[in-house]
């Protein structure tokens, strides 16, 4: 019986090649898209999955309130470590103090490389579950030990054994390579860890860190924790929640709350708004999961529509089978078997499509996904996937075809009912409603990205580069280097700053100024800068002036951005002073000498933060900023700058970043989402059009004689084209009417998460609707014109 079912199924596939092609290819494309989305979702959900103790690992976070606004982040003060060890050490396997991810120059012989990594306390190897390939895994207990990743060790030592070799950190501090660990995978929160050095090494080389031991207000560090097996994240958080408040009366006014942020939430649920966890990348997981379901649904709708549309072709077969004793259940099983065969063939083709497109998909999604050949769970899910798709696509046709009355079929009086095409029309409307909604959604995402890209940055980032100079070897040489860089002809201006142009590395509070409201808790982005700050960055100076060598008092001066002036309630700010609220502070009051337009430094989707730019006189410089000479090519400028750099710092590798490229990185996440959405939307439209093409072909075939008669009676090609096209156009117009308000509602909600957002204009909807209509006309017109131009003699010769 099964052999007979499969034989009939194969014969039907071969007999109706066009419809078989549409069904199989449509399903294959839909399944391939769904598989790719499934692999992407699996990779997202399994971020950090290589950690065996993932459920017990957390990062220490804190909430702090200022003026009824709660900020949340991982920056914590150093004394917190001592308090947590003293009060709650029995709750933890590990408490690990850590720096941020620092770029360091590591040199060996004549080789110098820039690598990023962290200084961490002992226990980090166990917490990070590093696979030590060579050396001593206990080496973080030393003072000047250096642990390197495989990649870093190979770049620095080649084939030479690195263990025991002495290297120099930042061309100053000697370190001994004591261990090599396996490179961390891409889907790992610590994949940027190319070196690891002891916390004691950091303390020995940074005086300010040693002096921060008792400063509860200096939130300049990170802490990771691994809890004991006999407790929970919630239980430990309840214990440590008020630890900072209890230990620091000064900080208590900010209502600090210390808590554990579990590793399972780092990647997918890392967004916070006013102290509330609001989601994160998990939203994209849900988004593409829904898109994958919709794409598969569109492919199944094609199968259902074409199967039911061609029902009359199989009515005689059903009538004969019923008349010789076939039960309806047997017929349903036969048609489901055919559906299963088509789905299996489509799945095989889909796997081929996935294998061909996987590299391109990885590039688009910035992933390193591999096809899971050896993953038993994947194949188990694939079988369930095939079965459910076969049921979804084949159930309605099977029930519909098996319901035919054999008497009317065999007497030749069987005709499809008046409303027999209604389900097909509803499904076509559903297809194009989904497709048009996806088109509108994709256009809105692209519009939001472009809107943010077009946002005035407040400075000229074109032709601006930054050179990391995170070594005391550079301190105090800003003026000398500026003179040499400009004299070389490679740059027109140079300044120095404590942070990148596109990031805020420090926030400060504890200031007083004239007119400060009682109880006001300020939070200001703080950046140290040098001379020519305004000129180098091309800032828009609203009031006052920039830092000048002509004024010796500028060493105690500050420039505010426009938002800071408003935030602090300053009227006529030029000449006023900002003082340290600590009367015993050794720092001089800062005189406001200028106000600049807001610089977009952090997220381009959020309002600019209030910022102060203080003249740097203590050596806190991490970047040189250079304005390239517009008279030369970029290549020539870089050659001149590198030559000058190497002449002064021969043992330090020359590295630079284009500021406009660094700013562009802020859009990468949304651009990836938009790119993936474009691809999957295009596939959804293609699948819908494939089904529409098949239905148009069926309608043209069904009305062949009518077209012939109309043509003989004088109907023009345009009249016949309109006759065959108007029903489909009507269905698409109905879909547009449904999709437009639906998409408006969904995308309005999506845009609300961006404080700086585009206006949802009518042009997006008009463009999507016109595009959908054009695509429909092109798809349907091919079959309509083909039928309209056919010789009527061929269709009427049998009459």
mmCIF file with all atom_site columns, C-alpha atoms in Angstrom, residues 228-413:
data_model
loop_
_atom_site.group_PDB
_atom_site.id
_atom_site.type_symbol
_atom_site.label_atom_id
_atom_site.label_alt_id
_atom_site.label_comp_id
_atom_site.label_asym_id
_atom_site.label_entity_id
_atom_site.label_seq_id
_atom_site.pdbx_PDB_ins_code
_atom_site.Cartn_x
_atom_site.Cartn_y
_atom_site.Cartn_z
_atom_site.occupancy
_atom_site.B_iso_or_equiv
_atom_site.pdbx_formal_charge
_atom_site.auth_seq_id
_atom_site.auth_comp_id
_atom_site.auth_asym_id
_atom_site.auth_atom_id
_atom_site.pdbx_PDB_model_num
ATOM 1   C CA . UNK A 1 228 ? 28.710  28.443 45.797  1.00 0.00 ? 228 UNK A CA 1
ATOM 2   C CA . UNK A 1 229 ? 26.474  25.561 44.781  1.00 0.00 ? 229 UNK A CA 1
ATOM 3   C CA . UNK A 1 230 ? 24.430  25.787 47.988  1.00 0.00 ? 230 UNK A CA 1
ATOM 4   C CA . UNK A 1 231 ? 23.058  29.261 47.286  1.00 0.00 ? 231 UNK A CA 1
ATOM 5   C CA . UNK A 1 232 ? 21.346  31.264 44.535  1.00 0.00 ? 232 UNK A CA 1
ATOM 6   C CA . UNK A 1 233 ? 21.885  34.551 42.709  1.00 0.00 ? 233 UNK A CA 1
ATOM 7   C CA . UNK A 1 234 ? 18.766  35.994 44.335  1.00 0.00 ? 234 UNK A CA 1
ATOM 8   C CA . UNK A 1 235 ? 19.840  34.981 47.827  1.00 0.00 ? 235 UNK A CA 1
ATOM 9   C CA . UNK A 1 236 ? 23.318  36.495 47.471  1.00 0.00 ? 236 UNK A CA 1
ATOM 10  C CA . UNK A 1 237 ? 21.926  39.677 45.879  1.00 0.00 ? 237 UNK A CA 1
ATOM 11  C CA . UNK A 1 238 ? 19.599  40.125 48.865  1.00 0.00 ? 238 UNK A CA 1
ATOM 12  C CA . UNK A 1 239 ? 22.623  39.991 51.186  1.00 0.00 ? 239 UNK A CA 1
ATOM 13  C CA . UNK A 1 240 ? 24.875  42.406 49.294  1.00 0.00 ? 240 UNK A CA 1
ATOM 14  C CA . UNK A 1 241 ? 22.183  44.836 48.101  1.00 0.00 ? 241 UNK A CA 1
ATOM 15  C CA . UNK A 1 242 ? 22.944  47.608 50.619  1.00 0.00 ? 242 UNK A CA 1
ATOM 16  C CA . UNK A 1 243 ? 26.619  46.856 51.273  1.00 0.00 ? 243 UNK A CA 1
ATOM 17  C CA . UNK A 1 244 ? 27.874  50.057 49.638  1.00 0.00 ? 244 UNK A CA 1
ATOM 18  C CA . UNK A 1 245 ? 25.241  52.158 51.360  1.00 0.00 ? 245 UNK A CA 1
ATOM 19  C CA . UNK A 1 246 ? 26.210  50.714 54.751  1.00 0.00 ? 246 UNK A CA 1
ATOM 20  C CA . UNK A 1 247 ? 29.935  51.298 54.232  1.00 0.00 ? 247 UNK A CA 1
ATOM 21  C CA . UNK A 1 248 ? 29.891  54.773 52.705  1.00 0.00 ? 248 UNK A CA 1
ATOM 22  C CA . UNK A 1 249 ? 27.745  57.578 54.103  1.00 0.00 ? 249 UNK A CA 1
ATOM 23  C CA . UNK A 1 250 ? 28.834  59.899 51.278  1.00 0.00 ? 250 UNK A CA 1
ATOM 24  C CA . UNK A 1 251 ? 27.674  57.488 48.591  1.00 0.00 ? 251 UNK A CA 1
ATOM 25  C CA . UNK A 1 252 ? 24.428  56.656 50.415  1.00 0.00 ? 252 UNK A CA 1
ATOM 26  C CA . UNK A 1 253 ? 22.815  59.795 48.947  1.00 0.00 ? 253 UNK A CA 1
ATOM 27  C CA . UNK A 1 254 ? 22.905  58.087 45.537  1.00 0.00 ? 254 UNK A CA 1
ATOM 28  C CA . UNK A 1 255 ? 21.026  55.082 46.972  1.00 0.00 ? 255 UNK A CA 1
ATOM 29  C CA . UNK A 1 256 ? 23.489  52.514 45.565  1.00 0.00 ? 256 UNK A CA 1
ATOM 30  C CA . UNK A 1 257 ? 22.262  48.938 45.254  1.00 0.00 ? 257 UNK A CA 1
ATOM 31  C CA . UNK A 1 258 ? 24.763  46.156 44.552  1.00 0.00 ? 258 UNK A CA 1
ATOM 32  C CA . UNK A 1 259 ? 23.506  43.016 42.807  1.00 0.00 ? 259 UNK A CA 1
ATOM 33  C CA . UNK A 1 260 ? 24.668  40.002 40.826  1.00 0.00 ? 260 UNK A CA 1
ATOM 34  C CA . UNK A 1 261 ? 23.945  40.103 37.100  1.00 0.00 ? 261 UNK A CA 1
ATOM 35  C CA . UNK A 1 262 ? 23.920  36.446 35.930  1.00 0.00 ? 262 UNK A CA 1
ATOM 36  C CA . UNK A 1 263 ? 26.004  35.389 32.948  1.00 0.00 ? 263 UNK A CA 1
ATOM 37  C CA . UNK A 1 264 ? 22.921  33.884 31.289  1.00 0.00 ? 264 UNK A CA 1
ATOM 38  C CA . UNK A 1 265 ? 21.573  37.437 30.840  1.00 0.00 ? 265 UNK A CA 1
ATOM 39  C CA . UNK A 1 266 ? 24.759  39.224 29.787  1.00 0.00 ? 266 UNK A CA 1
ATOM 40  C CA . UNK A 1 267 ? 24.386  38.767 26.061  1.00 0.00 ? 267 UNK A CA 1
ATOM 41  C CA . UNK A 1 268 ? 20.633  38.536 25.480  1.00 0.00 ? 268 UNK A CA 1
ATOM 42  C CA . UNK A 1 269 ? 19.136  40.700 28.238  1.00 0.00 ? 269 UNK A CA 1
ATOM 43  C CA . UNK A 1 270 ? 21.726  43.392 28.868  1.00 0.00 ? 270 UNK A CA 1
ATOM 44  C CA . UNK A 1 271 ? 19.580  46.522 28.436  1.00 0.00 ? 271 UNK A CA 1
ATOM 45  C CA . UNK A 1 272 ? 18.541  48.604 31.437  1.00 0.00 ? 272 UNK A CA 1
ATOM 46  C CA . UNK A 1 273 ? 16.311  51.653 31.639  1.00 0.00 ? 273 UNK A CA 1
ATOM 47  C CA . UNK A 1 274 ? 15.951  53.609 34.869  1.00 0.00 ? 274 UNK A CA 1
ATOM 48  C CA . UNK A 1 275 ? 16.948  50.584 36.938  1.00 0.00 ? 275 UNK A CA 1
ATOM 49  C CA . UNK A 1 276 ? 14.671  48.135 35.134  1.00 0.00 ? 276 UNK A CA 1
ATOM 50  C CA . UNK A 1 277 ? 15.917  45.287 32.933  1.00 0.00 ? 277 UNK A CA 1
ATOM 51  C CA . UNK A 1 278 ? 14.273  45.970 29.561  1.00 0.00 ? 278 UNK A CA 1
ATOM 52  C CA . UNK A 1 279 ? 15.588  43.227 27.300  1.00 0.00 ? 279 UNK A CA 1
ATOM 53  C CA . UNK A 1 280 ? 18.297  43.386 24.660  1.00 0.00 ? 280 UNK A CA 1
ATOM 54  C CA . UNK A 1 281 ? 19.271  41.036 21.853  1.00 0.00 ? 281 UNK A CA 1
ATOM 55  C CA . UNK A 1 282 ? 16.511  38.642 22.910  1.00 0.00 ? 282 UNK A CA 1
ATOM 56  C CA . UNK A 1 283 ? 14.146  40.958 21.033  1.00 0.00 ? 283 UNK A CA 1
ATOM 57  C CA . UNK A 1 284 ? 15.981  40.171 17.804  1.00 0.00 ? 284 UNK A CA 1
ATOM 58  C CA . UNK A 1 285 ? 15.742  36.460 18.598  1.00 0.00 ? 285 UNK A CA 1
ATOM 59  C CA . UNK A 1 286 ? 11.972  36.758 18.910  1.00 0.00 ? 286 UNK A CA 1
ATOM 60  C CA . UNK A 1 287 ? 11.801  38.946 15.798  1.00 0.00 ? 287 UNK A CA 1
ATOM 61  C CA . UNK A 1 288 ? 13.629  36.517 13.536  1.00 0.00 ? 288 UNK A CA 1
ATOM 62  C CA . UNK A 1 289 ? 11.884  33.543 15.091  1.00 0.00 ? 289 UNK A CA 1
ATOM 63  C CA . UNK A 1 290 ? 8.556   35.075 14.057  1.00 0.00 ? 290 UNK A CA 1
ATOM 64  C CA . UNK A 1 291 ? 9.911   35.911 10.596  1.00 0.00 ? 291 UNK A CA 1
ATOM 65  C CA . UNK A 1 292 ? 11.073  32.293 10.176  1.00 0.00 ? 292 UNK A CA 1
ATOM 66  C CA . UNK A 1 293 ? 7.615   30.974 11.092  1.00 0.00 ? 293 UNK A CA 1
ATOM 67  C CA . UNK A 1 294 ? 5.992   33.419 8.677   1.00 0.00 ? 294 UNK A CA 1
ATOM 68  C CA . UNK A 1 295 ? 8.310   32.447 5.803   1.00 0.00 ? 295 UNK A CA 1
ATOM 69  C CA . UNK A 1 296 ? 7.586   28.757 6.322   1.00 0.00 ? 296 UNK A CA 1
ATOM 70  C CA . UNK A 1 297 ? 3.879   29.571 6.556   1.00 0.00 ? 297 UNK A CA 1
ATOM 71  C CA . UNK A 1 298 ? 4.035   31.425 3.220   1.00 0.00 ? 298 UNK A CA 1
ATOM 72  C CA . UNK A 1 299 ? 5.620   28.387 1.566   1.00 0.00 ? 299 UNK A CA 1
ATOM 73  C CA . UNK A 1 300 ? 2.950   26.109 3.045   1.00 0.00 ? 300 UNK A CA 1
ATOM 74  C CA . UNK A 1 301 ? 0.218   28.444 1.796   1.00 0.00 ? 301 UNK A CA 1
ATOM 75  C CA . UNK A 1 302 ? 1.589   27.999 -1.731  1.00 0.00 ? 302 UNK A CA 1
ATOM 76  C CA . UNK A 1 303 ? 1.325   24.242 -1.375  1.00 0.00 ? 303 UNK A CA 1
ATOM 77  C CA . UNK A 1 304 ? -2.240  24.458 -0.018  1.00 0.00 ? 304 UNK A CA 1
ATOM 78  C CA . UNK A 1 305 ? -3.397  26.894 -2.689  1.00 0.00 ? 305 UNK A CA 1
ATOM 79  C CA . UNK A 1 306 ? -1.966  24.997 -5.642  1.00 0.00 ? 306 UNK A CA 1
ATOM 80  C CA . UNK A 1 307 ? -3.184  21.636 -4.328  1.00 0.00 ? 307 UNK A CA 1
ATOM 81  C CA . UNK A 1 308 ? -6.762  22.823 -3.807  1.00 0.00 ? 308 UNK A CA 1
ATOM 82  C CA . UNK A 1 309 ? -6.768  24.885 -7.011  1.00 0.00 ? 309 UNK A CA 1
ATOM 83  C CA . UNK A 1 310 ? -5.991  21.774 -9.047  1.00 0.00 ? 310 UNK A CA 1
ATOM 84  C CA . UNK A 1 311 ? -8.586  19.699 -7.175  1.00 0.00 ? 311 UNK A CA 1
ATOM 85  C CA . UNK A 1 312 ? -10.740 19.175 -10.242 1.00 0.00 ? 312 UNK A CA 1
ATOM 86  C CA . UNK A 1 313 ? -7.806  17.512 -11.973 1.00 0.00 ? 313 UNK A CA 1
ATOM 87  C CA . UNK A 1 314 ? -7.810  14.796 -9.291  1.00 0.00 ? 314 UNK A CA 1
ATOM 88  C CA . UNK A 1 315 ? -11.566 14.562 -8.735  1.00 0.00 ? 315 UNK A CA 1
ATOM 89  C CA . UNK A 1 316 ? -11.912 11.540 -11.054 1.00 0.00 ? 316 UNK A CA 1
ATOM 90  C CA . UNK A 1 317 ? -9.099  9.722  -9.241  1.00 0.00 ? 317 UNK A CA 1
ATOM 91  C CA . UNK A 1 318 ? -10.842 10.326 -5.900  1.00 0.00 ? 318 UNK A CA 1
ATOM 92  C CA . UNK A 1 319 ? -14.198 9.192  -7.328  1.00 0.00 ? 319 UNK A CA 1
ATOM 93  C CA . UNK A 1 320 ? -12.791 5.931  -8.696  1.00 0.00 ? 320 UNK A CA 1
ATOM 94  C CA . UNK A 1 321 ? -10.921 5.155  -5.461  1.00 0.00 ? 321 UNK A CA 1
ATOM 95  C CA . UNK A 1 322 ? -14.035 5.757  -3.399  1.00 0.00 ? 322 UNK A CA 1
ATOM 96  C CA . UNK A 1 323 ? -16.239 3.711  -5.741  1.00 0.00 ? 323 UNK A CA 1
ATOM 97  C CA . UNK A 1 324 ? -13.966 0.649  -5.410  1.00 0.00 ? 324 UNK A CA 1
ATOM 98  C CA . UNK A 1 325 ? -13.966 0.808  -1.640  1.00 0.00 ? 325 UNK A CA 1
ATOM 99  C CA . UNK A 1 326 ? -11.374 3.327  -0.462  1.00 0.00 ? 326 UNK A CA 1
ATOM 100 C CA . UNK A 1 327 ? -12.271 4.929  2.823   1.00 0.00 ? 327 UNK A CA 1
ATOM 101 C CA . UNK A 1 328 ? -11.857 8.644  3.386   1.00 0.00 ? 328 UNK A CA 1
ATOM 102 C CA . UNK A 1 329 ? -9.170  7.964  5.971   1.00 0.00 ? 329 UNK A CA 1
ATOM 103 C CA . UNK A 1 330 ? -7.155  6.031  3.382   1.00 0.00 ? 330 UNK A CA 1
ATOM 104 C CA . UNK A 1 331 ? -7.442  8.920  0.907   1.00 0.00 ? 331 UNK A CA 1
ATOM 105 C CA . UNK A 1 332 ? -6.383  11.409 3.547   1.00 0.00 ? 332 UNK A CA 1
ATOM 106 C CA . UNK A 1 333 ? -3.371  9.224  4.357   1.00 0.00 ? 333 UNK A CA 1
ATOM 107 C CA . UNK A 1 334 ? -2.498  8.981  0.634   1.00 0.00 ? 334 UNK A CA 1
ATOM 108 C CA . UNK A 1 335 ? -2.557  12.757 0.156   1.00 0.00 ? 335 UNK A CA 1
ATOM 109 C CA . UNK A 1 336 ? -0.578  13.290 3.368   1.00 0.00 ? 336 UNK A CA 1
ATOM 110 C CA . UNK A 1 337 ? 1.981   10.772 2.031   1.00 0.00 ? 337 UNK A CA 1
ATOM 111 C CA . UNK A 1 338 ? 2.291   12.880 -1.121  1.00 0.00 ? 338 UNK A CA 1
ATOM 112 C CA . UNK A 1 339 ? 2.686   15.954 1.047   1.00 0.00 ? 339 UNK A CA 1
ATOM 113 C CA . UNK A 1 340 ? 5.361   14.186 3.104   1.00 0.00 ? 340 UNK A CA 1
ATOM 114 C CA . UNK A 1 341 ? 7.253   13.192 -0.053  1.00 0.00 ? 341 UNK A CA 1
ATOM 115 C CA . UNK A 1 342 ? 7.216   16.764 -1.350  1.00 0.00 ? 342 UNK A CA 1
ATOM 116 C CA . UNK A 1 343 ? 8.382   18.097 2.024   1.00 0.00 ? 343 UNK A CA 1
ATOM 117 C CA . UNK A 1 344 ? 11.226  15.540 2.194   1.00 0.00 ? 344 UNK A CA 1
ATOM 118 C CA . UNK A 1 345 ? 12.401  16.483 -1.302  1.00 0.00 ? 345 UNK A CA 1
ATOM 119 C CA . UNK A 1 346 ? 12.102  20.161 -0.354  1.00 0.00 ? 346 UNK A CA 1
ATOM 120 C CA . UNK A 1 347 ? 14.099  19.547 2.842   1.00 0.00 ? 347 UNK A CA 1
ATOM 121 C CA . UNK A 1 348 ? 16.928  17.862 0.916   1.00 0.00 ? 348 UNK A CA 1
ATOM 122 C CA . UNK A 1 349 ? 17.002  20.817 -1.466  1.00 0.00 ? 349 UNK A CA 1
ATOM 123 C CA . UNK A 1 350 ? 16.811  23.209 1.496   1.00 0.00 ? 350 UNK A CA 1
ATOM 124 C CA . UNK A 1 351 ? 19.877  21.622 3.111   1.00 0.00 ? 351 UNK A CA 1
ATOM 125 C CA . UNK A 1 352 ? 21.733  22.128 -0.175  1.00 0.00 ? 352 UNK A CA 1
ATOM 126 C CA . UNK A 1 353 ? 20.681  25.786 -0.258  1.00 0.00 ? 353 UNK A CA 1
ATOM 127 C CA . UNK A 1 354 ? 21.807  26.239 3.363   1.00 0.00 ? 354 UNK A CA 1
ATOM 128 C CA . UNK A 1 355 ? 25.231  24.703 2.645   1.00 0.00 ? 355 UNK A CA 1
ATOM 129 C CA . UNK A 1 356 ? 25.723  26.947 -0.384  1.00 0.00 ? 356 UNK A CA 1
ATOM 130 C CA . UNK A 1 357 ? 24.599  30.114 1.378   1.00 0.00 ? 357 UNK A CA 1
ATOM 131 C CA . UNK A 1 358 ? 26.049  29.534 4.870   1.00 0.00 ? 358 UNK A CA 1
ATOM 132 C CA . UNK A 1 359 ? 29.311  31.420 4.284   1.00 0.00 ? 359 UNK A CA 1
ATOM 133 C CA . UNK A 1 360 ? 27.476  34.423 2.891   1.00 0.00 ? 360 UNK A CA 1
ATOM 134 C CA . UNK A 1 361 ? 24.991  34.267 5.752   1.00 0.00 ? 361 UNK A CA 1
ATOM 135 C CA . UNK A 1 362 ? 27.846  34.179 8.291   1.00 0.00 ? 362 UNK A CA 1
ATOM 136 C CA . UNK A 1 363 ? 29.399  37.262 6.717   1.00 0.00 ? 363 UNK A CA 1
ATOM 137 C CA . UNK A 1 364 ? 26.058  39.038 6.785   1.00 0.00 ? 364 UNK A CA 1
ATOM 138 C CA . UNK A 1 365 ? 25.295  38.087 10.395  1.00 0.00 ? 365 UNK A CA 1
ATOM 139 C CA . UNK A 1 366 ? 28.915  38.319 11.671  1.00 0.00 ? 366 UNK A CA 1
ATOM 140 C CA . UNK A 1 367 ? 28.769  34.716 12.816  1.00 0.00 ? 367 UNK A CA 1
ATOM 141 C CA . UNK A 1 368 ? 30.860  31.565 12.482  1.00 0.00 ? 368 UNK A CA 1
ATOM 142 C CA . UNK A 1 369 ? 27.974  29.106 12.306  1.00 0.00 ? 369 UNK A CA 1
ATOM 143 C CA . UNK A 1 370 ? 28.744  25.622 10.985  1.00 0.00 ? 370 UNK A CA 1
ATOM 144 C CA . UNK A 1 371 ? 26.221  23.119 9.681   1.00 0.00 ? 371 UNK A CA 1
ATOM 145 C CA . UNK A 1 372 ? 25.531  20.673 12.551  1.00 0.00 ? 372 UNK A CA 1
ATOM 146 C CA . UNK A 1 373 ? 26.148  17.402 10.709  1.00 0.00 ? 373 UNK A CA 1
ATOM 147 C CA . UNK A 1 374 ? 27.015  15.488 13.882  1.00 0.00 ? 374 UNK A CA 1
ATOM 148 C CA . UNK A 1 375 ? 24.377  17.053 16.094  1.00 0.00 ? 375 UNK A CA 1
ATOM 149 C CA . UNK A 1 376 ? 21.767  14.377 16.837  1.00 0.00 ? 376 UNK A CA 1
ATOM 150 C CA . UNK A 1 377 ? 19.433  16.971 18.359  1.00 0.00 ? 377 UNK A CA 1
ATOM 151 C CA . UNK A 1 378 ? 19.457  18.925 15.085  1.00 0.00 ? 378 UNK A CA 1
ATOM 152 C CA . UNK A 1 379 ? 18.387  15.886 13.051  1.00 0.00 ? 379 UNK A CA 1
ATOM 153 C CA . UNK A 1 380 ? 15.736  15.007 15.610  1.00 0.00 ? 380 UNK A CA 1
ATOM 154 C CA . UNK A 1 381 ? 14.372  18.538 15.337  1.00 0.00 ? 381 UNK A CA 1
ATOM 155 C CA . UNK A 1 382 ? 14.652  18.267 11.533  1.00 0.00 ? 382 UNK A CA 1
ATOM 156 C CA . UNK A 1 383 ? 12.445  15.142 11.511  1.00 0.00 ? 383 UNK A CA 1
ATOM 157 C CA . UNK A 1 384 ? 9.859   16.877 13.682  1.00 0.00 ? 384 UNK A CA 1
ATOM 158 C CA . UNK A 1 385 ? 10.181  19.920 11.431  1.00 0.00 ? 385 UNK A CA 1
ATOM 159 C CA . UNK A 1 386 ? 9.546   17.820 8.311   1.00 0.00 ? 386 UNK A CA 1
ATOM 160 C CA . UNK A 1 387 ? 6.593   16.052 9.922   1.00 0.00 ? 387 UNK A CA 1
ATOM 161 C CA . UNK A 1 388 ? 4.948   19.268 11.148  1.00 0.00 ? 388 UNK A CA 1
ATOM 162 C CA . UNK A 1 389 ? 5.517   21.008 7.799   1.00 0.00 ? 389 UNK A CA 1
ATOM 163 C CA . UNK A 1 390 ? 3.971   18.050 5.960   1.00 0.00 ? 390 UNK A CA 1
ATOM 164 C CA . UNK A 1 391 ? 0.953   18.138 8.290   1.00 0.00 ? 391 UNK A CA 1
ATOM 165 C CA . UNK A 1 392 ? 0.664   21.943 8.044   1.00 0.00 ? 392 UNK A CA 1
ATOM 166 C CA . UNK A 1 393 ? 0.934   22.000 4.265   1.00 0.00 ? 393 UNK A CA 1
ATOM 167 C CA . UNK A 1 394 ? -0.969  18.801 3.496   1.00 0.00 ? 394 UNK A CA 1
ATOM 168 C CA . UNK A 1 395 ? -3.852  18.650 5.979   1.00 0.00 ? 395 UNK A CA 1
ATOM 169 C CA . UNK A 1 396 ? -6.267  21.020 4.276   1.00 0.00 ? 396 UNK A CA 1
ATOM 170 C CA . UNK A 1 397 ? -5.701  19.661 0.732   1.00 0.00 ? 397 UNK A CA 1
ATOM 171 C CA . UNK A 1 398 ? -6.047  16.099 2.059   1.00 0.00 ? 398 UNK A CA 1
ATOM 172 C CA . UNK A 1 399 ? -9.296  16.860 3.861   1.00 0.00 ? 399 UNK A CA 1
ATOM 173 C CA . UNK A 1 400 ? -10.614 18.879 0.929   1.00 0.00 ? 400 UNK A CA 1
ATOM 174 C CA . UNK A 1 401 ? -9.805  16.354 -1.820  1.00 0.00 ? 401 UNK A CA 1
ATOM 175 C CA . UNK A 1 402 ? -11.021 13.364 0.172   1.00 0.00 ? 402 UNK A CA 1
ATOM 176 C CA . UNK A 1 403 ? -14.414 15.009 0.711   1.00 0.00 ? 403 UNK A CA 1
ATOM 177 C CA . UNK A 1 404 ? -15.505 14.792 -2.980  1.00 0.00 ? 404 UNK A CA 1
ATOM 178 C CA . UNK A 1 405 ? -18.772 12.944 -3.739  1.00 0.00 ? 405 UNK A CA 1
ATOM 179 C CA . UNK A 1 406 ? -17.886 9.979  -6.006  1.00 0.00 ? 406 UNK A CA 1
ATOM 180 C CA . UNK A 1 407 ? -21.326 9.880  -7.695  1.00 0.00 ? 407 UNK A CA 1
ATOM 181 C CA . UNK A 1 408 ? -21.252 13.466 -8.933  1.00 0.00 ? 408 UNK A CA 1
ATOM 182 C CA . UNK A 1 409 ? -17.588 13.127 -9.896  1.00 0.00 ? 409 UNK A CA 1
ATOM 183 C CA . UNK A 1 410 ? -18.080 10.008 -12.016 1.00 0.00 ? 410 UNK A CA 1
ATOM 184 C CA . UNK A 1 411 ? -21.320 11.328 -13.591 1.00 0.00 ? 411 UNK A CA 1
ATOM 185 C CA . UNK A 1 412 ? -19.333 14.370 -14.710 1.00 0.00 ? 412 UNK A CA 1
ATOM 186 C CA . UNK A 1 413 ? -21.571 16.768 -12.819 1.00 0.00 ? 413 UNK A CA 1
#
